[in-house]
XYZ file of N, CA and C in Angstrom:
849
model
N 146.709 -10.606 150.894
C 146.089 -11.192 149.713
C 146.282 -10.277 148.526
N 146.394 -10.867 147.322
C 146.663 -10.106 146.118
C 145.703 -10.514 145.026
N 145.152 -9.544 144.331
C 144.316 -9.804 143.156
C 144.887 -9.004 142.001
N 144.654 -9.496 140.773
C 145.271 -8.905 139.584
C 144.204 -8.759 138.500
N 144.297 -7.648 137.775
C 143.343 -7.360 136.709
C 144.077 -6.753 135.528
N 143.720 -7.158 134.304
C 144.394 -6.641 133.105
C 143.386 -6.403 131.986
N 143.606 -5.358 131.204
C 142.752 -5.054 130.049
C 143.589 -4.360 128.979
N 143.085 -4.381 127.748
C 143.779 -3.713 126.643
C 142.770 -2.868 125.865
N 143.299 -1.859 125.188
C 142.450 -0.916 124.478
C 143.290 -0.243 123.388
N 142.604 0.213 122.324
C 143.275 0.911 121.243
C 142.594 2.262 121.005
N 143.371 3.336 121.069
C 142.881 4.666 120.748
C 143.085 4.910 119.259
N 142.067 5.509 118.615
C 142.160 5.844 117.193
C 142.838 7.198 116.985
N 143.923 7.377 117.701
C 144.680 8.621 117.611
C 146.171 8.287 117.651
N 146.968 9.215 117.148
C 148.415 9.004 117.097
C 149.029 8.990 118.487
N 150.206 8.425 118.588
C 150.878 8.339 119.872
C 151.191 9.736 120.451
N 151.657 10.712 119.671
C 151.887 12.049 120.255
C 150.600 12.664 120.802
N 149.479 12.462 120.104
C 148.204 13.034 120.582
C 147.770 12.352 121.871
N 147.912 11.029 121.957
C 147.481 10.310 123.169
C 148.335 10.672 124.367
N 149.640 10.776 124.179
C 150.501 11.121 125.297
C 150.222 12.547 125.799
N 149.971 13.469 124.867
C 149.633 14.841 125.289
C 148.298 14.824 126.052
N 147.331 14.076 125.546
C 146.029 14.010 126.222
C 146.166 13.377 127.606
N 147.088 12.458 127.764
C 147.288 11.804 129.066
C 147.706 12.863 130.108
N 148.623 13.742 129.739
C 149.099 14.721 130.699
C 148.114 15.865 130.889
N 147.127 15.991 129.996
C 146.107 17.045 130.115
C 144.722 16.482 130.394
N 144.658 15.255 130.927
C 143.354 14.595 131.055
C 142.542 15.069 132.248
N 143.168 15.751 133.194
C 142.436 16.290 134.349
C 142.458 17.814 134.330
N 141.277 18.412 134.551
C 139.958 17.781 134.702
C 139.316 17.517 133.367
N 138.289 16.635 133.376
C 137.456 16.387 132.208
C 136.058 16.075 132.706
N 135.039 16.052 131.834
C 133.665 15.868 132.305
C 133.420 14.581 133.082
N 134.290 13.588 132.924
C 134.096 12.337 133.628
C 135.053 12.154 134.801
N 135.754 13.221 135.200
C 136.702 13.122 136.305
C 136.592 14.353 137.187
N 135.357 14.675 137.599
C 135.143 15.813 138.466
C 135.664 15.582 139.885
N 135.992 14.329 140.217
C 136.496 14.040 141.545
C 137.963 14.432 141.704
N 138.659 14.710 140.592
C 140.069 15.107 140.676
C 140.138 16.598 140.953
N 140.595 16.956 142.148
C 140.595 18.342 142.570
C 141.809 19.115 142.047
N 142.973 18.497 142.029
C 144.170 19.204 141.593
C 145.222 18.228 141.144
N 146.173 18.716 140.339
C 147.299 17.935 139.852
C 148.552 18.811 139.960
N 149.593 18.271 140.584
C 150.847 19.010 140.763
C 152.002 18.178 140.225
N 152.906 18.840 139.514
C 154.120 18.177 139.017
C 155.192 18.271 140.109
N 155.637 17.116 140.591
C 156.672 17.071 141.636
C 158.047 17.086 141.022
N 158.213 16.379 139.917
C 159.532 16.324 139.258
C 159.326 16.017 137.779
N 160.148 16.637 136.968
C 160.145 16.339 135.523
C 161.536 16.613 134.961
N 162.089 15.644 134.297
C 163.406 15.822 133.714
C 163.550 14.937 132.473
N 164.429 15.380 131.563
C 164.743 14.642 130.341
C 166.103 14.016 130.506
N 166.133 12.698 130.395
C 167.402 11.980 130.497
C 168.287 12.345 129.304
N 169.470 12.903 129.531
C 170.305 13.354 128.416
C 170.847 12.204 127.558
N 170.909 11.022 128.122
C 171.447 9.886 127.358
C 170.355 9.157 126.577
N 169.276 8.762 127.276
C 168.207 8.021 126.618
C 167.200 8.907 125.907
N 167.222 10.216 126.233
C 166.244 11.174 125.689
C 164.808 10.798 126.069
N 164.650 10.241 127.229
C 163.326 9.878 127.721
C 162.869 10.866 128.770
N 161.594 11.221 128.719
C 161.021 12.184 129.634
C 160.454 11.471 130.860
N 160.952 11.835 132.044
C 160.507 11.245 133.301
C 159.683 12.304 134.064
N 158.489 11.934 134.507
C 157.597 12.857 135.191
C 156.988 12.176 136.419
N 156.951 12.920 137.530
C 156.266 12.480 138.736
C 155.229 13.522 139.094
N 153.986 13.086 139.241
C 152.920 14.039 139.583
C 152.113 13.503 140.761
N 151.424 14.442 141.430
C 150.570 14.104 142.572
C 149.164 14.597 142.278
N 148.181 13.687 142.328
C 146.779 14.018 142.097
C 146.031 14.005 143.426
N 145.276 15.050 143.655
C 144.396 15.093 144.835
C 142.982 14.777 144.355
N 142.373 13.770 144.962
C 141.054 13.340 144.551
C 140.094 13.388 145.746
N 138.865 13.688 145.450
C 137.810 13.704 146.452
C 136.650 12.868 145.943
N 136.386 11.763 146.628
C 135.369 10.837 146.158
C 134.579 10.289 147.331
N 133.463 9.685 147.003
C 132.574 9.123 148.029
C 132.980 7.661 148.273
N 133.144 7.311 149.540
C 133.500 5.964 149.917
C 132.268 5.073 149.820
N 132.411 3.867 149.222
C 131.271 2.959 149.123
C 130.653 2.675 150.509
N 129.325 2.593 150.547
C 128.621 2.379 151.809
C 129.037 1.090 152.487
N 129.342 0.065 151.684
C 129.739 -1.221 152.254
C 131.040 -1.103 153.031
N 131.996 -0.315 152.485
C 133.267 -0.117 153.170
C 133.062 0.677 154.443
N 132.191 1.683 154.381
C 131.912 2.496 155.568
C 131.347 1.626 156.685
N 130.525 0.639 156.327
C 129.939 -0.240 157.330
C 130.981 -1.212 157.885
N 131.917 -1.644 157.023
C 132.916 -2.600 157.464
C 133.962 -1.979 158.374
N 134.343 -0.733 158.083
C 135.455 -0.116 158.788
C 135.010 1.190 159.446
N 135.600 1.543 160.575
C 135.233 2.790 161.249
C 135.703 4.002 160.482
N 134.991 5.118 160.626
C 135.354 6.335 159.913
C 136.716 6.854 160.319
N 137.161 6.534 161.530
C 138.482 6.989 161.964
C 139.578 6.421 161.101
N 139.391 5.206 160.595
C 140.391 4.613 159.712
C 140.320 5.228 158.327
N 139.120 5.452 157.841
C 138.936 5.950 156.480
C 139.155 7.443 156.378
N 138.947 8.181 157.468
C 139.075 9.631 157.404
C 137.962 10.274 156.618
N 136.792 9.665 156.626
C 135.662 10.160 155.826
C 134.964 11.304 156.544
N 134.362 12.187 155.735
C 133.524 13.250 156.267
C 132.146 12.713 156.615
N 131.318 13.562 157.177
C 129.980 13.124 157.581
C 129.138 12.693 156.401
N 129.431 13.234 155.191
C 128.665 12.884 153.999
C 129.246 11.672 153.270
N 130.254 11.024 153.860
C 130.836 9.837 153.244
C 131.939 10.112 152.242
N 132.308 11.372 152.035
C 133.382 11.707 151.106
C 134.724 11.762 151.838
N 135.771 11.566 151.088
C 137.126 11.599 151.674
C 138.112 12.125 150.641
N 139.175 12.718 151.148
C 140.248 13.227 150.283
C 141.375 12.234 150.254
N 141.927 12.005 149.067
C 143.027 11.067 148.939
C 144.019 11.583 147.913
N 145.225 11.030 147.968
C 146.300 11.430 147.060
C 146.784 10.201 146.278
N 147.062 10.428 145.005
C 147.564 9.363 144.111
C 148.875 9.826 143.491
N 149.895 8.994 143.587
C 151.198 9.295 143.030
C 151.313 8.661 141.650
N 151.726 9.482 140.676
C 151.812 9.011 139.280
C 153.248 9.212 138.773
N 153.808 8.169 138.195
C 155.131 8.251 137.569
C 154.997 7.788 136.122
N 155.720 8.449 135.235
C 155.632 8.113 133.821
C 156.990 8.301 133.150
N 157.199 7.524 132.081
C 158.390 7.618 131.247
C 157.924 7.597 129.806
N 158.368 8.577 129.020
C 157.964 8.695 127.621
C 159.214 8.625 126.735
N 159.168 7.742 125.748
C 160.229 7.673 124.730
C 159.581 8.065 123.396
N 159.762 9.300 123.005
C 159.113 9.814 121.786
C 159.712 9.196 120.533
N 160.996 8.861 120.559
C 161.637 8.309 119.356
C 161.180 6.871 119.103
N 161.090 6.049 120.135
C 160.658 4.663 119.960
C 159.131 4.537 119.986
N 158.437 5.581 120.435
C 156.982 5.572 120.414
C 156.333 4.744 121.506
N 156.774 4.930 122.770
C 156.117 4.226 123.876
C 156.136 5.093 125.131
N 155.195 4.808 126.005
C 155.099 5.471 127.296
C 154.643 4.445 128.335
N 155.278 4.451 129.492
C 154.892 3.578 130.590
C 154.574 4.422 131.812
N 153.471 4.092 132.457
C 153.025 4.867 133.628
C 152.720 3.941 134.787
N 152.794 4.504 135.983
C 152.429 3.764 137.193
C 151.793 4.731 138.162
N 150.631 4.358 138.681
C 149.946 5.166 139.692
C 149.646 4.277 140.878
N 149.709 4.868 142.086
C 149.410 4.146 143.308
C 148.820 5.073 144.332
N 147.908 4.564 145.131
C 147.286 5.378 146.162
C 148.239 5.553 147.339
N 148.199 6.726 147.956
C 149.024 7.025 149.123
C 148.220 6.974 150.413
N 146.902 6.948 150.297
C 146.018 6.863 151.463
C 145.460 5.444 151.598
N 145.097 5.075 152.823
C 144.422 3.806 153.109
C 145.237 2.598 152.665
N 146.565 2.735 152.586
C 147.381 1.595 152.120
C 147.321 0.426 153.085
N 147.026 0.687 154.367
C 146.875 -0.403 155.296
C 145.624 -1.219 155.052
N 144.659 -0.637 154.302
C 143.430 -1.340 153.980
C 143.512 -1.966 152.583
N 143.878 -1.136 151.593
C 143.982 -1.631 150.227
C 144.952 -0.761 149.435
N 145.957 -1.409 148.847
C 146.876 -0.713 147.945
C 146.499 -1.068 146.506
N 146.346 -0.041 145.684
C 145.979 -0.236 144.269
C 147.122 0.315 143.413
N 147.752 -0.552 142.668
C 148.877 -0.167 141.804
C 148.471 -0.405 140.360
N 148.386 0.685 139.582
C 147.961 0.579 138.184
C 149.145 0.908 137.285
N 149.429 -0.008 136.347
C 150.483 0.203 135.382
C 149.898 0.181 133.972
N 150.357 1.115 133.153
C 149.867 1.210 131.766
C 151.073 1.294 130.821
N 150.953 0.585 129.701
C 151.980 0.608 128.658
C 151.335 1.067 127.369
N 151.733 2.239 126.876
C 151.234 2.796 125.632
C 152.259 2.543 124.522
N 151.784 2.110 123.351
C 152.651 1.822 122.232
C 152.043 2.390 120.945
N 152.888 2.955 120.096
C 152.417 3.384 118.784
C 151.953 2.174 118.003
N 150.730 2.275 117.432
C 150.105 1.108 116.822
C 150.894 0.446 115.712
N 151.207 1.170 114.669
C 151.909 0.605 113.509
C 153.384 0.951 113.613
N 154.157 0.034 114.178
C 155.574 0.297 114.360
C 156.363 0.032 113.063
N 155.726 -0.540 112.065
C 156.438 -0.792 110.808
C 156.619 0.479 109.998
N 155.655 1.404 110.137
C 155.697 2.657 109.395
C 156.359 3.755 110.240
N 157.106 4.646 109.606
C 157.697 5.761 110.352
C 156.616 6.682 110.893
N 156.829 7.320 112.056
C 155.810 8.227 112.591
C 155.539 9.391 111.673
N 154.293 9.870 111.702
C 153.918 10.992 110.852
C 154.643 12.251 111.265
N 155.008 13.069 110.292
C 155.705 14.316 110.536
C 154.748 15.485 110.318
N 154.992 16.569 111.029
C 154.172 17.765 110.831
C 153.336 18.057 112.047
N 152.227 18.752 111.846
C 151.371 19.196 112.938
C 150.768 18.022 113.686
N 150.803 18.103 115.024
C 150.231 17.046 115.858
C 148.728 16.933 115.604
N 148.054 18.068 115.530
C 146.607 18.048 115.303
C 146.271 17.538 113.925
N 147.068 17.929 112.924
C 146.787 17.526 111.536
C 146.891 16.023 111.354
N 147.817 15.388 112.078
C 148.042 13.945 111.923
C 147.525 13.158 113.111
N 146.617 13.739 113.883
C 146.146 13.068 115.097
C 145.398 11.771 114.802
N 144.740 11.685 113.617
C 143.963 10.506 113.293
C 144.669 9.609 112.267
N 145.933 9.856 112.019
C 146.659 9.065 111.021
C 147.156 7.736 111.579
N 147.207 7.603 112.880
C 147.744 6.405 113.514
C 146.836 5.948 114.648
N 147.194 4.825 115.244
C 146.502 4.333 116.424
C 147.532 4.126 117.544
N 147.013 4.030 118.770
C 147.882 3.800 119.926
C 147.272 2.717 120.792
N 148.056 1.688 121.066
C 147.600 0.566 121.895
C 148.021 0.798 123.354
N 147.156 0.414 124.266
C 147.463 0.559 125.688
C 147.054 -0.705 126.436
N 147.930 -1.212 127.259
C 147.662 -2.355 128.128
C 147.679 -1.875 129.576
N 146.615 -2.150 130.295
C 146.482 -1.723 131.697
C 146.485 -2.939 132.592
N 147.330 -2.922 133.613
C 147.346 -3.980 134.615
C 147.202 -3.339 135.993
N 146.368 -3.918 136.832
C 146.091 -3.362 138.159
C 146.286 -4.473 139.185
N 147.029 -4.169 140.249
C 147.268 -5.096 141.338
C 146.628 -4.561 142.605
N 145.867 -5.417 143.284
C 145.209 -5.054 144.525
C 145.833 -5.847 145.656
N 146.264 -5.144 146.685
C 146.890 -5.807 147.838
C 146.218 -5.283 149.110
N 145.566 -6.185 149.855
C 144.946 -5.824 151.112
C 145.816 -6.334 152.254
N 146.271 -5.417 153.110
C 147.122 -5.787 154.251
C 146.352 -5.681 155.565
N 145.045 -5.682 155.476
C 144.236 -5.555 156.681
C 144.493 -6.748 157.600
N 144.832 -6.475 158.854
C 145.044 -7.520 159.826
C 146.451 -8.085 159.857
N 147.313 -7.657 158.905
C 148.665 -8.199 158.863
C 149.495 -7.726 160.076
N 149.273 -6.482 160.494
C 150.031 -5.962 161.644
C 149.743 -6.768 162.882
N 148.466 -7.107 163.100
C 148.106 -7.911 164.274
C 148.700 -9.316 164.180
N 148.652 -9.908 162.975
C 149.222 -11.247 162.804
C 150.736 -11.227 163.014
N 151.392 -10.161 162.558
C 152.822 -10.056 162.748
C 153.160 -9.917 164.222
N 152.360 -9.145 164.968
C 152.589 -9.006 166.403
C 152.479 -10.318 167.125
N 151.480 -11.126 166.777
C 151.307 -12.441 167.405
C 152.490 -13.346 167.076
N 152.963 -13.289 165.838
C 154.074 -14.135 165.448
C 155.333 -13.780 166.236
N 155.556 -12.478 166.439
C 156.726 -12.051 167.188
C 156.663 -12.511 168.646
N 155.460 -12.466 169.222
C 155.299 -12.956 170.597
C 155.602 -14.450 170.686
N 155.134 -15.207 169.712
C 155.398 -16.653 169.725
C 156.874 -16.931 169.551
N 157.536 -16.173 168.672
C 158.974 -16.367 168.468
C 159.737 -16.008 169.730
N 159.303 -14.930 170.405
C 159.984 -14.521 171.638
C 159.782 -15.562 172.736
N 158.575 -16.118 172.809
C 158.303 -17.147 173.817
C 159.109 -18.398 173.565
N 159.300 -18.748 172.288
C 160.089 -19.946 171.956
C 161.556 -19.734 172.264
N 162.046 -18.500 172.096
C 163.452 -18.203 172.352
C 163.737 -18.109 173.844
N 162.821 -17.471 174.588
C 163.004 -17.269 176.018
C 161.811 -17.892 176.765
N 161.831 -19.192 176.976
C 160.681 -19.831 177.658
C 160.540 -19.337 179.088
N 159.286 -19.180 179.526
C 158.971 -18.696 180.880
C 158.326 -19.844 181.653
N 158.723 -19.978 182.907
C 158.170 -21.036 183.738
C 156.728 -20.718 184.074
N 155.902 -21.750 184.305
C 154.456 -21.516 184.600
C 154.244 -20.624 185.802
N 155.118 -20.677 186.805
C 154.932 -19.853 187.999
C 155.120 -18.373 187.719
N 155.905 -18.050 186.674
C 156.172 -16.639 186.362
C 155.159 -16.055 185.396
N 154.321 -16.887 184.829
C 153.361 -16.424 183.821
C 152.183 -15.759 184.495
N 151.754 -14.633 183.936
C 150.571 -13.930 184.421
C 149.402 -14.216 183.518
N 148.285 -14.386 184.095
C 147.084 -14.676 183.304
C 146.656 -13.433 182.540
N 146.518 -13.562 181.208
C 146.116 -12.437 180.363
C 144.606 -12.355 180.331
N 144.092 -11.123 180.290
C 142.631 -10.971 180.188
C 142.133 -11.457 178.860
N 140.892 -11.875 178.772
C 140.348 -12.355 177.492
C 140.377 -11.232 176.469
N 140.644 -11.572 175.198
C 140.701 -10.544 174.157
C 139.349 -9.871 173.969
N 139.414 -8.577 173.695
C 138.201 -7.816 173.456
C 137.699 -8.064 172.036
N 136.400 -8.122 171.905
C 135.806 -8.336 170.588
C 135.556 -6.986 169.960
N 136.214 -6.774 168.822
C 136.109 -5.473 168.156
C 134.993 -5.431 167.137
N 135.052 -4.386 166.280
C 133.967 -4.170 165.326
C 133.938 -5.224 164.229
N 135.056 -5.986 164.062
C 135.087 -7.029 163.053
C 135.013 -8.419 163.695
N 134.414 -8.486 164.879
C 134.401 -9.749 165.615
C 133.676 -10.839 164.825
N 132.622 -10.481 164.138
C 131.867 -11.488 163.397
C 132.440 -11.766 162.017
N 133.519 -11.070 161.660
C 134.145 -11.274 160.361
C 135.559 -11.771 160.579
N 135.983 -12.704 159.739
C 137.395 -13.073 159.753
C 138.164 -12.044 158.922
N 139.465 -11.939 159.227
C 140.290 -10.992 158.482
C 140.297 -11.317 157.000
N 140.376 -12.597 156.682
C 140.403 -13.006 155.269
C 139.111 -12.618 154.562
N 137.964 -12.745 155.255
C 136.680 -12.356 154.638
C 136.634 -10.878 154.329
N 137.101 -10.054 155.268
C 137.119 -8.607 155.032
C 138.063 -8.263 153.900
N 139.233 -8.895 153.849
C 140.192 -8.642 152.775
C 139.577 -8.975 151.431
N 138.951 -10.119 151.331
C 138.331 -10.514 150.042
C 137.266 -9.533 149.631
N 136.438 -9.107 150.586
C 135.368 -8.176 150.280
C 135.919 -6.848 149.755
N 136.946 -6.324 150.417
C 137.538 -5.054 150.018
C 138.217 -5.180 148.663
N 138.918 -6.285 148.402
C 139.591 -6.452 147.127
C 138.599 -6.578 145.973
N 137.521 -7.349 146.197
C 136.508 -7.486 145.155
C 135.871 -6.142 144.844
N 135.562 -5.359 145.878
C 134.976 -4.032 145.661
C 135.965 -3.132 144.956
N 137.253 -3.215 145.316
C 138.273 -2.407 144.632
C 138.374 -2.766 143.168
N 138.289 -4.066 142.836
C 138.353 -4.475 141.443
C 137.154 -3.983 140.650
N 135.955 -4.069 141.260
C 134.757 -3.605 140.566
C 134.827 -2.116 140.301
N 135.250 -1.345 141.302
C 135.348 0.101 141.108
C 136.430 0.455 140.087
N 137.497 -0.331 140.051
C 138.565 -0.064 139.076
C 138.071 -0.323 137.647
N 137.302 -1.392 137.447
C 136.740 -1.638 136.119
C 135.875 -0.468 135.671
N 135.049 0.042 136.573
C 134.198 1.171 136.209
C 135.050 2.433 135.949
N 136.102 2.611 136.766
C 136.945 3.782 136.587
C 137.714 3.736 135.276
N 138.113 2.545 134.835
C 138.833 2.431 133.566
C 137.957 2.811 132.390
N 136.668 2.446 132.454
C 135.729 2.839 131.392
C 135.608 4.350 131.319
N 135.437 4.979 132.470
C 135.336 6.434 132.513
C 136.641 7.101 132.088
N 137.752 6.461 132.438
C 139.062 7.031 132.060
C 139.227 7.047 130.544
N 138.826 5.977 129.872
C 138.885 5.923 128.409
C 137.985 6.991 127.790
N 136.762 7.109 128.326
C 135.832 8.103 127.790
C 136.371 9.520 128.022
N 136.953 9.755 129.195
C 137.534 11.064 129.472
C 138.693 11.394 128.561
N 139.540 10.416 128.294
C 140.660 10.625 127.363
C 140.138 10.935 125.973
N 139.082 10.246 125.555
C 138.527 10.521 124.224
C 137.940 11.923 124.124
N 137.368 12.418 125.233
C 136.881 13.801 125.256
C 138.030 14.775 125.026
N 139.156 14.539 125.733
C 140.311 15.420 125.593
C 140.878 15.320 124.175
N 140.920 14.112 123.603
C 141.436 13.930 122.247
C 140.545 14.626 121.206
N 139.234 14.568 121.394
C 138.326 15.262 120.489
C 138.533 16.773 120.575
N 138.731 17.289 121.776
C 139.001 18.723 121.919
C 140.303 19.094 121.238
N 141.299 18.226 121.349
C 142.582 18.493 120.700
C 142.430 18.456 119.183
N 141.639 17.535 118.675
C 141.457 17.405 117.236
C 140.746 18.600 116.636
N 139.708 19.092 117.328
C 138.871 20.164 116.752
C 139.279 21.571 117.213
N 139.954 21.679 118.356
C 140.306 23.005 118.840
C 141.767 23.223 119.137
N 142.585 22.193 118.923
C 143.999 22.309 119.236
C 144.237 22.417 120.732
N 145.430 22.837 121.092
C 145.767 22.947 122.528
C 144.903 23.974 123.228
N 144.549 25.051 122.533
C 143.686 26.079 123.135
C 142.308 25.471 123.476
N 141.804 24.638 122.586
C 140.519 23.996 122.861
C 140.578 23.094 124.061
N 141.719 22.376 124.265
C 141.857 21.515 125.422
C 141.905 22.339 126.702
N 142.687 23.412 126.710
C 142.823 24.238 127.901
C 141.498 24.916 128.259
N 140.781 25.372 127.250
C 139.491 25.996 127.485
C 138.507 24.984 128.070
N 138.542 23.752 127.558
C 137.694 22.699 128.107
C 138.038 22.379 129.547
N 139.334 22.375 129.886
C 139.763 22.138 131.273
C 139.240 23.228 132.180
N 139.262 24.476 131.709
C 138.762 25.574 132.541
C 137.271 25.408 132.821
N 136.499 25.057 131.789
C 135.051 24.874 131.975
C 134.765 23.715 132.899
N 135.488 22.608 132.738
C 135.251 21.441 133.584
C 135.565 21.743 135.047
N 136.620 22.503 135.277
C 136.976 22.839 136.661
C 135.919 23.739 137.302
N 135.398 24.675 136.531
C 134.359 25.560 137.058
C 133.070 24.776 137.299
N 132.745 23.839 136.404
C 131.533 23.039 136.593
C 131.621 22.160 137.833
N 132.829 21.680 138.134
C 133.010 20.778 139.260
C 133.107 21.509 140.583
N 133.800 22.663 140.603
C 134.103 23.311 141.885
C 133.604 24.741 141.967
N 132.847 25.179 140.959
C 132.275 26.529 141.012
C 133.133 27.543 140.274
N 132.517 28.656 139.870
C 133.261 29.653 139.084
C 134.254 30.465 139.890
N 134.035 30.574 141.200
C 134.886 31.453 142.013
C 135.989 30.633 142.673
N 136.829 30.022 141.831
C 137.932 29.210 142.364
C 139.159 30.091 142.559
N 140.111 29.693 143.423
C 141.251 30.565 143.749
C 142.059 31.018 142.560
N 142.313 30.113 141.573
C 143.148 30.507 140.452
C 142.486 31.600 139.624
N 141.136 31.571 139.562
C 140.441 32.590 138.787
C 140.487 33.934 139.467
N 140.375 33.930 140.827
C 140.458 35.185 141.554
C 141.834 35.816 141.365
N 142.889 35.004 141.352
C 144.246 35.500 141.144
C 144.389 36.086 139.746
N 143.832 35.376 138.748
C 143.917 35.851 137.366
C 143.177 37.168 137.181
N 142.042 37.318 137.872
C 141.258 38.528 137.709
C 141.895 39.744 138.377
N 142.826 39.525 139.266
C 143.476 40.642 139.929
C 144.210 41.535 138.917
N 144.698 40.938 137.858
C 145.384 41.714 136.846
C 144.464 42.445 135.893
N 143.172 42.159 135.968
C 142.207 42.785 135.052
C 141.389 43.903 135.689
N 141.189 43.786 137.009
C 140.384 44.809 137.713
C 141.316 45.887 138.265
N 141.055 47.123 137.946
C 141.888 48.241 138.387
C 141.059 49.244 139.194
N 141.718 49.949 140.090
C 141.068 51.062 140.790
C 141.122 52.290 139.883
N 140.580 53.384 140.377
C 140.592 54.617 139.586
C 141.993 55.147 139.370
N 142.918 54.772 140.268
C 144.279 55.253 140.094
C 145.100 54.367 139.171
N 144.439 53.346 138.582
C 145.131 52.494 137.647
C 145.899 51.356 138.254
N 145.907 51.247 139.569
C 146.634 50.158 140.235
C 145.724 48.917 140.338
N 146.311 47.743 140.315
C 145.504 46.516 140.421
C 144.716 46.487 141.699
N 143.485 46.025 141.630
C 142.615 45.906 142.800
C 142.742 44.505 143.359
N 143.068 44.380 144.624
C 143.197 43.094 145.263
C 141.824 42.620 145.775
N 141.510 41.334 145.532
C 140.227 40.784 145.963
C 140.390 40.255 147.383
N 139.498 40.672 148.264
C 139.551 40.263 149.649
C 138.798 38.963 149.841
N 139.080 38.329 150.965
C 138.374 37.116 151.315
C 136.964 37.436 151.788
N 136.128 36.434 151.986
C 134.726 36.661 152.331
C 134.543 37.295 153.708
N 135.560 37.244 154.591
C 135.415 37.818 155.920
C 136.260 39.057 156.102
N 136.772 39.609 155.035
C 137.577 40.816 155.146
C 136.774 42.021 154.624
N 137.085 43.172 155.155
C 136.396 44.394 154.743
C 137.207 45.112 153.696
N 136.498 45.790 152.784
C 137.172 46.601 151.751
C 137.698 47.869 152.353
């Protein structure tokens, strides 16, 4: 089954500012569930002059209680507190000369239950006027940027079982077996979804996915606006400083990257860098 959702929005910031904020949007005060972001590939097409980027986001979020009740934890991979780790693949193409960016994100976990594919198209608002020249921060509010978001939900729950039954029927039609050679099959076991039809579970999961996506899009816009405000008032340094604070607020001050950074600041009496040991190691 497939469900589709679309929305549009306009940022009161220039296209260069919005695209920069997009790549620096994690972490922010409204996205504490995003644990890390890694760039897998980035290259500039020498012919089209378009920037292609592939990134991987690691997210940690709480699974809705309704889904936990519908499906066993073994399928979801949830912890005892209902949280689970998941990965999202993001691909983007930016054309700075024409003033557009297209992105696509999709979940890599739980695809057998629900696949969520989000596509966004960013466009410079006033295409009749030439883009502003000069400092990105100075002209951040001189233009607008339009974005159209479309999300597709696909639930494949139960399709593997249906495909297996279809193959058996096709095989039986191709190679018929005489009644004397047929063995009586045991009655099918009733599983955890015995009282639910596959279609009912699919609809429930898709509706819940759409509702959570609507809520996530609102938070995503607010988070982007936070990053844009930091860029407007503090420049790139203000954005990076805000990212550092948000990461510490979400995961604590003693995060691995900070311990590594501090190694260059703490010295022994002999002037050599002091290495920080783990919690179970002795000095």
